[in-house]
Short mmCIF file of C-alpha atoms and ligand atoms in Angstrom, two decimals:
data_model
loop_
_atom_site.label_atom_id
_atom_site.label_comp_id
_atom_site.label_asym_id
_atom_site.label_seq_id
_atom_site.Cartn_x
_atom_site.Cartn_y
_atom_site.Cartn_z
CA MET A 254 66.50 31.87 34.44
CA LYS A 255 65.52 30.11 31.16
CA GLN A 256 62.88 32.82 30.63
CA ASP A 257 65.56 35.55 31.27
CA LYS A 258 67.82 33.96 28.57
CA ASP A 259 64.82 33.86 26.16
CA ARG A 260 64.04 37.45 26.75
CA GLY A 261 67.59 38.40 25.64
CA LEU A 262 67.16 36.71 22.33
CA ARG A 263 65.51 39.42 20.40
CA LEU A 264 66.49 41.37 17.22
CA LYS A 265 67.43 44.89 17.80
CA ASP A 266 69.13 47.91 16.01
CA GLY A 267 72.29 46.65 14.33
CA SER A 268 71.31 42.91 14.58
CA LYS A 269 72.85 40.75 11.83
CA ILE A 270 71.01 37.76 9.99
CA GLY A 271 72.70 35.32 7.82
CA VAL A 272 70.44 33.46 5.45
CA ILE A 273 71.90 30.32 3.65
CA GLY A 274 70.11 29.71 0.29
CA ALA A 275 68.52 32.30 -1.91
CA GLY A 276 65.75 30.05 -3.42
CA PRO A 277 62.20 31.32 -2.83
CA ALA A 278 62.25 30.60 0.93
CA GLY A 279 65.49 32.58 1.62
CA SER A 280 64.40 35.44 -0.55
CA PHE A 281 60.88 35.72 0.91
CA PHE A 282 62.26 35.61 4.49
CA THR A 283 64.73 38.41 3.56
CA PHE A 284 62.00 40.43 1.81
CA PHE A 285 59.65 40.32 4.77
CA ALA A 286 62.39 40.76 7.35
CA PHE A 287 63.34 44.12 5.89
CA ASN A 288 59.67 45.10 5.73
CA LEU A 289 59.31 44.19 9.35
CA ALA A 290 62.40 45.92 10.48
CA GLU A 291 61.29 49.14 8.75
CA LYS A 292 57.89 48.93 10.35
CA LEU A 293 59.42 48.46 13.82
CA GLY A 294 61.96 51.20 13.11
CA ILE A 295 65.06 49.15 13.58
CA SER A 296 68.06 48.82 11.24
CA ILE A 297 69.40 45.39 10.43
CA GLU A 298 71.95 43.67 8.18
CA ILE A 299 71.08 40.59 6.10
CA ASP A 300 73.65 38.49 4.22
CA LEU A 301 72.22 36.15 1.65
CA TYR A 302 74.44 33.23 0.73
CA GLU A 303 73.81 31.28 -2.52
CA ILE A 304 75.85 28.80 -4.61
CA LYS A 305 73.94 29.05 -7.79
CA GLU A 306 74.08 31.81 -10.36
CA PHE A 307 70.63 32.36 -11.56
CA THR A 308 71.75 34.34 -14.68
CA LYS A 309 73.27 31.08 -15.93
CA THR A 310 71.44 28.41 -18.06
CA GLY A 311 71.29 24.75 -17.16
CA PRO A 312 72.32 23.10 -13.83
CA ALA A 313 74.57 26.12 -12.82
CA GLY A 314 71.46 28.29 -12.36
CA CYS A 315 68.56 25.78 -11.97
CA ASN A 316 66.53 24.99 -8.95
CA HIS A 317 64.67 22.12 -10.58
CA CYS A 318 61.03 22.81 -10.61
CA GLY A 319 57.98 22.63 -12.78
CA GLY A 320 57.84 26.34 -12.52
CA ILE A 321 54.12 26.73 -11.80
CA VAL A 322 53.33 29.73 -9.60
CA SER A 323 49.94 28.91 -8.26
CA GLU A 324 46.91 31.18 -8.46
CA SER A 325 46.76 31.59 -4.65
CA LEU A 326 50.48 32.62 -4.56
CA VAL A 327 50.16 35.13 -7.42
CA GLN A 328 47.32 36.72 -5.39
CA MET A 329 49.35 36.68 -2.11
CA LEU A 330 52.38 38.22 -3.88
CA ALA A 331 50.19 40.88 -5.45
CA GLU A 332 48.94 41.87 -1.93
CA ASP A 333 52.56 42.17 -0.84
CA GLY A 334 53.29 44.55 -3.82
CA ILE A 335 55.18 41.84 -5.77
CA VAL A 336 53.94 41.66 -9.37
CA LEU A 337 55.92 39.20 -11.59
CA PRO A 338 57.26 41.27 -14.62
CA PRO A 339 56.53 39.88 -18.05
CA GLN A 340 60.21 38.93 -18.62
CA VAL A 341 59.87 36.50 -15.66
CA VAL A 342 56.49 34.88 -16.76
CA ARG A 343 57.01 32.42 -19.60
CA ARG A 344 53.27 31.86 -20.08
CA GLY A 345 50.08 32.79 -18.28
CA ILE A 346 48.39 29.45 -17.82
CA VAL A 347 44.61 29.87 -18.25
CA SER A 348 43.33 26.34 -18.71
CA TYR A 349 44.34 22.68 -18.21
CA THR A 350 44.10 19.89 -20.70
CA LEU A 351 43.24 16.65 -19.25
CA HIS A 352 44.52 13.47 -21.07
CA VAL A 353 43.05 10.14 -20.20
CA GLU A 354 42.71 6.96 -22.16
CA HIS A 355 39.13 8.01 -23.31
CA GLY A 356 40.26 11.22 -24.81
CA THR A 357 41.39 14.84 -24.09
CA ALA A 358 39.42 17.75 -22.81
CA VAL A 359 40.39 21.31 -22.39
CA ILE A 360 39.13 22.63 -19.22
CA ASP A 361 38.58 26.42 -18.75
CA THR A 362 39.61 27.28 -15.32
CA ILE A 363 37.86 29.17 -12.64
CA LEU A 364 40.44 31.87 -12.33
CA HIS A 365 39.51 34.64 -9.92
CA GLU A 366 41.68 37.47 -11.06
CA HIS A 367 45.17 36.35 -11.93
CA PRO A 368 46.21 33.75 -14.33
CA ILE A 369 48.80 31.29 -12.88
CA ALA A 370 52.33 31.76 -14.27
CA SER A 371 54.91 29.34 -15.63
CA ILE A 372 58.30 30.50 -14.94
CA PHE A 373 61.96 29.34 -15.04
CA ARG A 374 63.78 29.12 -11.76
CA GLY A 375 67.11 29.82 -13.46
CA SER A 376 67.77 31.31 -16.90
CA GLY A 377 66.43 28.47 -18.83
CA PRO A 378 67.57 24.96 -19.93
CA LEU A 379 71.32 24.24 -20.88
CA GLY A 380 71.97 25.71 -24.43
CA SER A 381 69.06 28.22 -24.12
CA ASN A 382 70.21 31.56 -25.65
CA GLN A 383 67.16 33.61 -24.80
CA THR A 384 68.53 36.81 -23.60
CA THR A 385 65.16 38.29 -22.69
CA LEU A 386 64.63 35.56 -20.01
CA GLN A 387 64.78 36.53 -16.47
CA SER A 388 64.89 33.80 -13.77
CA PHE A 389 62.26 33.68 -11.02
CA ASP A 390 64.74 33.13 -8.30
CA GLY A 391 67.03 35.94 -9.73
CA TYR A 392 64.07 38.31 -9.70
CA LEU A 393 63.36 37.64 -6.07
CA ILE A 394 67.05 38.06 -5.20
CA GLY A 395 66.93 41.38 -6.93
CA LEU A 396 63.97 42.51 -4.76
CA CYS A 397 66.06 41.62 -1.57
CA GLU A 398 69.14 43.42 -2.87
CA LYS A 399 66.95 46.55 -3.42
CA LYS A 400 65.88 46.22 0.20
CA GLY A 401 69.43 46.27 1.36
CA ALA A 402 70.54 42.54 1.43
CA LYS A 403 74.16 41.72 0.76
CA ILE A 404 74.44 38.69 -1.58
CA PHE A 405 77.40 36.29 -1.08
CA ARG A 406 78.08 33.98 -4.03
CA GLY A 407 79.41 30.87 -2.57
CA LYS A 408 78.80 27.85 -0.44
CA VAL A 409 78.43 27.74 3.24
CA THR A 410 80.59 24.81 4.36
CA ASP A 411 80.19 25.07 8.00
CA VAL A 412 77.77 26.42 10.70
CA ILE A 413 79.23 26.95 14.16
CA SER A 414 77.11 27.71 17.27
CA GLU A 415 78.81 30.09 19.72
CA PRO A 416 77.59 31.55 23.04
CA ASP A 417 76.76 34.91 21.51
CA GLY A 418 75.82 33.92 17.95
CA ILE A 419 76.13 31.52 15.09
CA SER A 420 79.09 31.70 12.62
CA LEU A 421 78.82 30.92 8.91
CA ILE A 422 82.00 29.68 7.13
CA THR A 423 82.59 29.74 3.43
CA GLY A 424 85.77 29.17 1.49
CA ASN A 425 87.05 32.68 2.15
CA SER A 426 84.93 34.09 5.00
CA ASN A 427 83.84 33.63 8.51
CA ARG A 428 81.04 35.71 9.82
CA LYS A 429 79.01 35.71 13.07
CA TYR A 430 75.15 36.42 13.16
CA ASP A 431 72.55 36.95 15.77
CA LEU A 432 70.20 34.83 13.73
CA VAL A 433 70.93 32.22 11.08
CA VAL A 434 68.14 31.16 8.58
CA GLY A 435 68.44 27.69 6.75
CA ALA A 436 66.69 27.93 3.40
CA VAL A 437 68.92 25.26 1.80
CA GLY A 438 66.22 23.31 0.19
CA LEU A 439 66.78 19.46 0.37
CA ASN A 440 70.64 19.74 -0.11
CA PRO A 441 71.71 16.88 2.13
CA LYS A 442 75.15 18.22 2.98
CA ALA A 443 73.75 21.57 3.96
CA LEU A 444 71.04 19.96 6.05
CA ARG A 445 73.70 18.03 7.91
CA LEU A 446 75.34 21.18 8.97
CA PHE A 447 72.08 22.07 10.83
CA GLN A 448 71.83 18.67 12.48
CA LYS A 449 75.18 19.50 14.02
CA ILE A 450 73.98 22.57 15.73
CA ILE A 451 70.33 21.28 16.37
CA PRO A 452 70.76 17.65 17.50
CA THR A 453 66.97 17.01 17.58
CA PHE A 454 66.44 18.22 13.95
CA THR A 455 65.65 15.53 11.38
CA PRO A 456 65.52 16.64 7.77
CA PRO A 457 62.50 16.03 5.63
CA LYS A 458 61.77 12.75 3.83
CA THR A 459 62.32 12.95 0.05
CA ALA A 460 61.45 11.05 -3.28
CA ASN A 461 62.93 10.96 -6.64
CA THR A 462 61.11 12.99 -9.42
CA TYR A 463 61.94 13.66 -13.06
CA ILE A 464 61.98 16.88 -14.95
CA CYS A 465 63.14 17.87 -18.51
CA GLU A 466 62.71 20.66 -20.95
CA TYR A 467 61.98 20.04 -24.63
CA TYR A 468 62.96 22.82 -27.15
CA LEU A 469 60.13 23.10 -29.66
CA GLY A 470 60.14 26.71 -30.76
CA SER A 471 57.40 29.31 -30.03
CA ASP A 472 54.95 28.50 -32.90
CA THR A 473 54.94 24.75 -32.00
CA ILE A 474 54.50 25.44 -28.37
CA THR A 475 51.59 27.70 -29.11
CA LYS A 476 50.03 25.30 -31.64
CA HIS A 477 50.37 22.16 -29.65
CA PHE A 478 50.23 23.35 -25.96
CA GLY A 479 48.76 26.83 -26.06
CA ASN A 480 48.26 28.49 -22.60
CA SER A 481 47.34 25.23 -21.07
CA MET A 482 49.03 22.83 -18.54
CA HIS A 483 48.61 19.44 -19.85
CA VAL A 484 47.96 16.90 -17.24
CA PHE A 485 47.93 13.11 -17.74
CA LEU A 486 45.77 10.72 -15.74
CA ILE A 487 47.03 7.61 -17.37
CA ASN A 488 47.75 4.15 -15.83
CA LEU A 489 51.50 3.97 -15.46
CA PRO A 490 53.16 2.52 -12.39
CA GLY A 491 54.79 4.94 -9.84
CA ILE A 492 53.43 8.22 -11.27
CA LYS A 493 51.25 10.37 -9.02
CA PHE A 494 51.35 13.35 -11.31
CA ALA A 495 52.43 13.85 -14.85
CA ALA A 496 52.22 17.36 -16.64
CA LEU A 497 53.77 19.11 -19.57
CA ILE A 498 53.96 22.77 -19.01
CA PRO A 499 54.55 25.30 -21.83
CA LYS A 500 57.24 27.86 -21.24
CA GLY A 501 58.11 30.22 -24.08
CA VAL A 502 59.95 28.06 -26.62
CA TYR A 503 60.21 25.12 -24.28
CA VAL A 504 57.76 22.70 -22.86
CA THR A 505 58.69 21.23 -19.42
CA LEU A 506 57.81 17.66 -18.52
CA VAL A 507 57.38 16.93 -14.84
CA LEU A 508 56.87 13.41 -13.38
CA LEU A 509 56.20 13.15 -9.59
CA GLY A 510 55.71 9.90 -7.67
CA THR A 511 57.25 7.84 -4.96
CA GLU A 512 60.46 6.89 -6.86
CA ILE A 513 60.56 7.96 -10.45
CA ASN A 514 63.38 6.22 -12.46
CA LYS A 515 64.51 5.86 -16.10
CA GLY A 516 62.23 2.89 -16.61
CA ILE A 517 59.13 4.87 -15.65
CA VAL A 518 60.22 7.88 -17.69
CA ASN A 519 60.59 5.67 -20.80
CA LEU A 520 57.16 4.11 -20.32
CA PHE A 521 55.64 7.58 -20.10
CA LEU A 522 57.59 8.84 -23.20
CA ASN A 523 56.48 5.86 -25.28
CA SER A 524 52.80 6.24 -24.36
CA GLU A 525 50.59 7.00 -27.36
CA ILE A 526 48.61 9.53 -25.32
CA VAL A 527 51.69 11.54 -24.62
CA LEU A 528 53.16 11.38 -28.14
CA LYS A 529 49.91 12.65 -29.58
CA CYS A 530 50.54 16.07 -27.77
CA PHE A 531 53.70 16.58 -29.83
CA PRO A 532 54.08 17.27 -33.59
CA GLU A 533 53.58 14.07 -35.74
CA GLY A 534 56.77 12.09 -36.02
CA THR A 535 58.45 13.39 -32.82
CA VAL A 536 60.52 10.76 -31.18
CA LEU A 537 60.82 11.93 -27.62
CA LYS A 538 63.31 9.35 -26.57
CA ASP A 539 65.68 10.52 -29.39
CA MET A 540 65.64 14.05 -28.24
CA THR A 541 68.28 15.07 -25.65
CA PRO A 542 66.62 17.54 -23.36
CA CYS A 543 68.12 19.18 -20.27
CA GLN A 544 66.93 16.79 -17.67
CA CYS A 545 67.35 15.51 -13.99
CA PHE A 546 65.96 13.48 -11.25
CA PRO A 547 65.69 16.02 -8.37
CA SER A 548 64.37 15.19 -4.91
CA ILE A 549 60.99 16.50 -3.65
CA ASN A 550 59.89 16.93 -0.15
CA ILE A 551 57.35 14.23 0.88
CA GLY A 552 57.51 14.46 4.68
CA HIS A 553 58.20 17.28 6.96
CA ALA A 554 61.28 17.92 9.16
CA THR A 555 61.14 17.77 12.92
CA ASN A 556 62.36 20.46 15.22
CA PRO A 557 63.59 22.80 12.39
CA TYR A 558 64.65 25.60 14.86
CA SER A 559 66.47 26.30 18.00
CA ASP A 560 67.91 29.42 19.77
CA ARG A 561 69.09 31.92 17.01
CA VAL A 562 68.42 29.41 14.15
CA VAL A 563 65.38 28.54 12.05
CA LEU A 564 64.90 26.38 8.84
CA ILE A 565 62.31 27.34 6.41
CA GLY A 566 60.90 26.15 3.00
CA ASP A 567 61.74 22.68 1.73
CA SER A 568 64.24 22.38 4.54
CA ALA A 569 61.32 22.39 7.05
CA SER A 570 57.78 21.93 5.65
CA SER A 571 56.42 22.03 2.21
CA LYS A 572 53.27 21.20 0.38
CA LEU A 573 53.02 17.65 -0.77
CA TYR A 574 53.78 17.47 -4.62
CA LYS A 575 52.45 20.92 -5.29
CA ASN A 576 53.00 24.69 -4.70
CA GLY A 577 56.28 24.24 -2.86
CA ILE A 578 57.07 27.90 -3.73
CA GLY A 579 53.83 28.87 -2.08
CA ALA A 580 54.85 26.83 1.09
CA ALA A 581 58.31 28.57 0.96
CA TYR A 582 56.50 31.97 0.94
CA LEU A 583 54.26 30.93 3.97
CA THR A 584 57.25 29.45 6.03
CA GLY A 585 59.65 32.38 5.12
CA LYS A 586 56.97 35.04 6.12
CA ALA A 587 56.07 33.17 9.31
CA ALA A 588 59.69 32.88 10.42
CA ALA A 589 60.33 36.55 9.77
CA ASN A 590 57.20 37.47 11.72
CA THR A 591 58.28 35.37 14.64
CA ALA A 592 61.80 36.70 14.68
CA PHE A 593 60.67 40.42 14.62
CA ARG A 594 57.60 40.33 16.56
CA PHE A 595 58.36 37.74 19.26
CA GLY A 596 62.06 36.80 19.33
CA ILE A 597 64.63 34.33 18.09
CA SER A 598 64.73 31.83 20.91
CA LYS A 599 63.68 28.21 20.39
CA THR A 600 60.60 28.97 22.63
CA ASP A 601 59.58 31.79 20.24
CA PHE A 602 59.80 29.66 17.17
CA LYS A 603 57.91 26.86 18.75
CA LYS A 604 55.06 29.12 19.77
CA SER A 605 54.79 31.25 16.68
CA TYR A 606 56.54 29.49 13.73
CA GLN A 607 55.92 25.83 14.39
CA PRO A 608 52.00 26.22 14.09
CA VAL A 609 52.47 27.27 10.27
CA CYS A 610 54.60 24.24 9.69
CA SER A 611 52.21 21.97 11.51
CA GLY A 612 49.27 23.40 9.45
CA LEU A 613 51.11 22.54 6.28
CA ASP A 614 51.99 19.09 7.67
CA ARG A 615 48.27 18.42 8.68
CA ASP A 616 47.10 19.50 5.27
CA ASN A 617 49.64 17.07 3.60
CA SER A 618 48.06 14.20 5.57
CA VAL A 619 44.88 14.97 3.79
CA GLY A 620 46.82 15.36 0.47
CA LYS A 621 48.16 11.84 0.85
CA LEU A 622 44.61 10.63 0.97
CA ILE A 623 43.65 12.59 -2.09
CA PHE A 624 46.63 11.24 -4.01
CA ALA A 625 45.69 7.67 -2.87
CA VAL A 626 42.23 8.15 -4.28
CA SER A 627 43.64 9.66 -7.52
CA THR A 628 45.93 6.60 -7.95
CA ILE A 629 42.76 4.35 -7.70
CA LEU A 630 41.21 6.64 -10.33
CA GLN A 631 44.32 6.35 -12.51
CA LYS A 632 44.14 2.50 -12.48
CA SER A 633 40.43 2.27 -13.17
CA LEU A 634 39.35 2.84 -16.75
CA PHE A 635 35.75 2.78 -15.69
CA LEU A 636 35.94 5.32 -12.92
CA LYS A 637 38.12 7.56 -15.06
CA ARG A 638 35.54 7.58 -17.85
CA ILE A 639 32.98 8.72 -15.33
CA LEU A 640 35.25 11.46 -14.07
CA PHE A 641 36.24 12.55 -17.61
CA GLN A 642 32.53 12.66 -18.71
CA MET A 643 31.61 14.66 -15.73
CA VAL A 644 34.34 17.18 -16.33
CA VAL A 645 33.33 17.38 -20.10
CA ASN A 646 29.61 17.85 -19.33
CA GLU A 647 30.51 20.61 -16.84
CA GLN A 648 31.92 22.78 -19.64
CA VAL A 649 28.47 23.92 -20.68
CA LYS A 650 27.73 25.11 -17.07
CA GLU A 651 28.43 28.58 -15.79
CA ARG A 652 32.04 28.86 -14.49
CA GLY A 653 31.17 28.96 -10.87
CA LYS A 654 29.23 25.78 -11.02
CA ARG A 655 32.05 23.51 -12.47
CA GLU A 656 32.73 21.77 -9.30
CA MET A 657 34.74 18.74 -10.53
CA SER A 658 36.72 20.87 -13.02
CA SER A 659 37.61 23.37 -10.18
CA LEU A 660 38.58 20.42 -7.77
CA LEU A 661 40.88 18.94 -10.39
CA TRP A 662 42.41 22.41 -11.19
CA ASP A 663 43.23 23.03 -7.47
CA THR A 664 44.66 19.55 -7.05
CA PHE A 665 46.85 19.84 -10.29
CA THR A 666 48.09 23.45 -9.47
CA GLY A 667 48.15 23.36 -5.73
CA SER A 668 46.12 26.58 -5.60
CA ALA A 669 43.91 25.43 -2.67
CA PRO A 670 44.69 23.59 0.64
CA TYR A 671 44.14 19.84 0.43
CA ARG A 672 41.57 20.25 3.25
CA SER A 673 39.47 22.44 1.04
CA ILE A 674 39.66 20.06 -1.87
CA MET A 675 38.63 17.22 0.34
CA ARG A 676 35.67 19.26 1.81
CA ARG A 677 34.41 20.11 -1.59
CA THR A 678 34.83 16.58 -2.79
CA LEU A 679 32.71 15.28 0.01
CA HIS A 680 29.87 17.82 -0.82
CA PRO A 681 26.67 15.65 -0.87
CA LEU A 682 25.55 17.02 -4.34
CA LEU A 683 28.87 16.31 -6.05
CA LEU A 684 29.17 12.90 -4.37
CA ALA A 685 25.57 12.11 -5.41
CA THR A 686 26.22 13.20 -8.98
CA PHE A 687 29.41 11.02 -9.11
CA LEU A 688 27.59 7.98 -7.59
CA TRP A 689 24.72 8.55 -10.03
CA ASN A 690 27.14 8.55 -12.90
CA ILE A 691 28.68 5.32 -11.67
CA VAL A 692 25.26 3.67 -11.42
CA THR A 693 24.20 4.81 -14.86
CA GLY A 694 27.66 3.80 -16.24
CA LEU A 695 27.24 0.31 -14.84
CA PHE A 696 23.80 -0.01 -16.15
CA LYS A 697 25.00 1.10 -19.64
CA SER A 698 27.90 -1.39 -19.59
CA ALA A 699 25.55 -4.19 -18.53
CA PHE A 700 22.99 -3.22 -21.20
CA SER A 701 25.72 -3.23 -23.94
CA LEU A 702 27.12 -6.52 -22.69
CA ASN A 703 23.63 -8.05 -22.86
CA LYS A 704 23.11 -6.75 -26.37
CA THR A 705 26.34 -8.23 -27.69
CA SER A 706 25.81 -11.66 -25.93
CA ARG A 707 22.41 -11.90 -27.75
C1 FAD B 1048 60.29 18.08 -10.17
C2 FAD B 1048 59.84 19.20 -9.29
C3 FAD B 1048 58.79 20.03 -9.76
C4 FAD B 1048 58.28 21.00 -8.93
N1 FAD B 1048 57.35 21.83 -9.51
C5 FAD B 1048 56.78 22.80 -8.74
C6 FAD B 1048 55.92 23.80 -9.22
O1 FAD B 1048 55.53 23.66 -10.43
N2 FAD B 1048 55.50 24.74 -8.46
C7 FAD B 1048 55.91 24.95 -7.07
O2 FAD B 1048 55.40 25.91 -6.50
N3 FAD B 1048 56.78 23.98 -6.59
C8 FAD B 1048 57.29 23.00 -7.34
N4 FAD B 1048 58.24 22.18 -6.79
C9 FAD B 1048 58.70 22.47 -5.38
C10 FAD B 1048 59.67 23.60 -5.39
O3 FAD B 1048 60.62 23.53 -6.39
C11 FAD B 1048 60.27 23.65 -3.99
O4 FAD B 1048 59.26 23.41 -3.00
C12 FAD B 1048 60.89 25.10 -3.74
O5 FAD B 1048 61.95 25.18 -4.65
C13 FAD B 1048 61.39 25.27 -2.38
O6 FAD B 1048 62.14 26.34 -2.15
P1 FAD B 1048 63.21 26.50 -1.10
O7 FAD B 1048 63.74 27.99 -1.24
O8 FAD B 1048 62.90 26.01 0.12
O9 FAD B 1048 64.46 25.57 -1.62
P2 FAD B 1048 65.35 25.61 -3.04
O10 FAD B 1048 64.47 26.30 -4.07
O11 FAD B 1048 65.74 24.25 -3.19
O12 FAD B 1048 66.47 26.73 -2.72
C14 FAD B 1048 67.43 26.41 -1.89
C15 FAD B 1048 68.72 27.19 -2.21
O13 FAD B 1048 69.74 26.92 -1.34
C16 FAD B 1048 71.03 27.02 -1.96
N5 FAD B 1048 71.93 26.33 -1.15
C17 FAD B 1048 71.92 24.96 -0.67
N6 FAD B 1048 72.96 24.71 0.10
C18 FAD B 1048 73.67 25.87 0.13
C19 FAD B 1048 74.86 26.16 0.77
N7 FAD B 1048 75.57 25.31 1.56
N8 FAD B 1048 75.45 27.45 0.72
C20 FAD B 1048 74.77 28.39 -0.07
N9 FAD B 1048 73.53 28.06 -0.78
C21 FAD B 1048 73.07 26.81 -0.56
C22 FAD B 1048 70.74 26.27 -3.26
O14 FAD B 1048 71.71 26.57 -4.35
C23 FAD B 1048 69.27 26.78 -3.62
O15 FAD B 1048 69.31 27.90 -4.46
C24 FAD B 1048 58.68 21.15 -7.62
C25 FAD B 1048 59.80 20.31 -7.17
C26 FAD B 1048 60.22 19.34 -8.04
C27 FAD B 1048 61.41 18.45 -7.43
#
């Protein structure tokens, strides 16, 4: 009987899909849904609901993000025929600059084919008047519109499960769908709407982060930041990742950690190492950038699906601290594949969509371990000096042989799964080199201590 019911839950000619949220997850789902429908020769309708207007600057059009599109995602998008146009890419990032207490090193990356891109999710910070800017999220919506999606500007205020579909309610509309896709990010009110229709669904765990954009002008950005992402491995409490990312005439500051607050931000902004990156005399705390403390996904949702409904992107599973847009791509594509190739019942999503979420969740467990080790490194001046020296020494080697540099690049940009980073870290040769550097470092310290005490 149950199997008969499941068999009935399939998309067919004329099926209607409602997608709530046109961030990357909602747009990627829509894009792949239309592709699959075309391949299967069925005609479908997709309505995409979105509160924000990505043509606007500041909070009205912003989806709070560092705006790094990882190398792996740039490659996957290219394979799907999506090539980010120049007006969306603010800078092609080709290197990272590592800042530690011992110095600064520019590390050339081991890019395969495509540089990673820095983008704005909306039309830039509040007050920005760059008419040539195009928002990343706006660009993806445009692709969906071209494929036939209808865009509804407005907030979905209720989701009602009915025997023959799910209705989405806005201030002035009530429409019923065969399938509803929740791509609402970490918006707590919107997630509660899904808890109402999926009683076993628990939303992801979140933490506070900090992001702001400093206007410095194109020449200053080029001179001081270039095409490099600046990463800080400095000993400040609560920070797991700190970076300055150049974007056109702005530089974006991102602080990730367990609970970033104003105190931590001020400590960071007052740090000598950070101030050195800016033109002499800049007083960061006196500048008033466009800023906020958005939430980030640090733990997956449970049961993000049921009959006729599936949650994707940040609302379900993401990648810990990095490449959330890449995770939105993976979950959006997997949900579309399940819906079109298998069906839209809870059983179908469990069988074919859940494994993709579980893969991300397992990888994040390894990621937690990597960030725990990186916190130890951050706190130890001695270990950090060894790491810094190894990375600097590698710059004379051929690109393919710069193992430590490449590990750090993948950790900072989220370009590779955490499992792969861990496997490469545990490579006997790399470990042996690191241990050898520790032993020689200890020996040198003991020797210089001995000399000074004589
Ligand atoms: C500080 C910070 C820095 C980050 N940096 C990076 C980075 O450099 N690279 C990277 O890949 N990832 C980064 N991430 C993660 C990335 O931003 C997210 O993983 C990604 O945005 C998730 O996409 P999504 O589509 O699932 O959700 P979102 O991007 O949050 O999109 C959800 C959409 O749903 C809409 N919505 C919500 N409720 C409703 C409703 N009721 N009705 C209609 N619309 C609704 C919202 O307006 C929004 O547009 C960062 C995150 C943070 C917090």
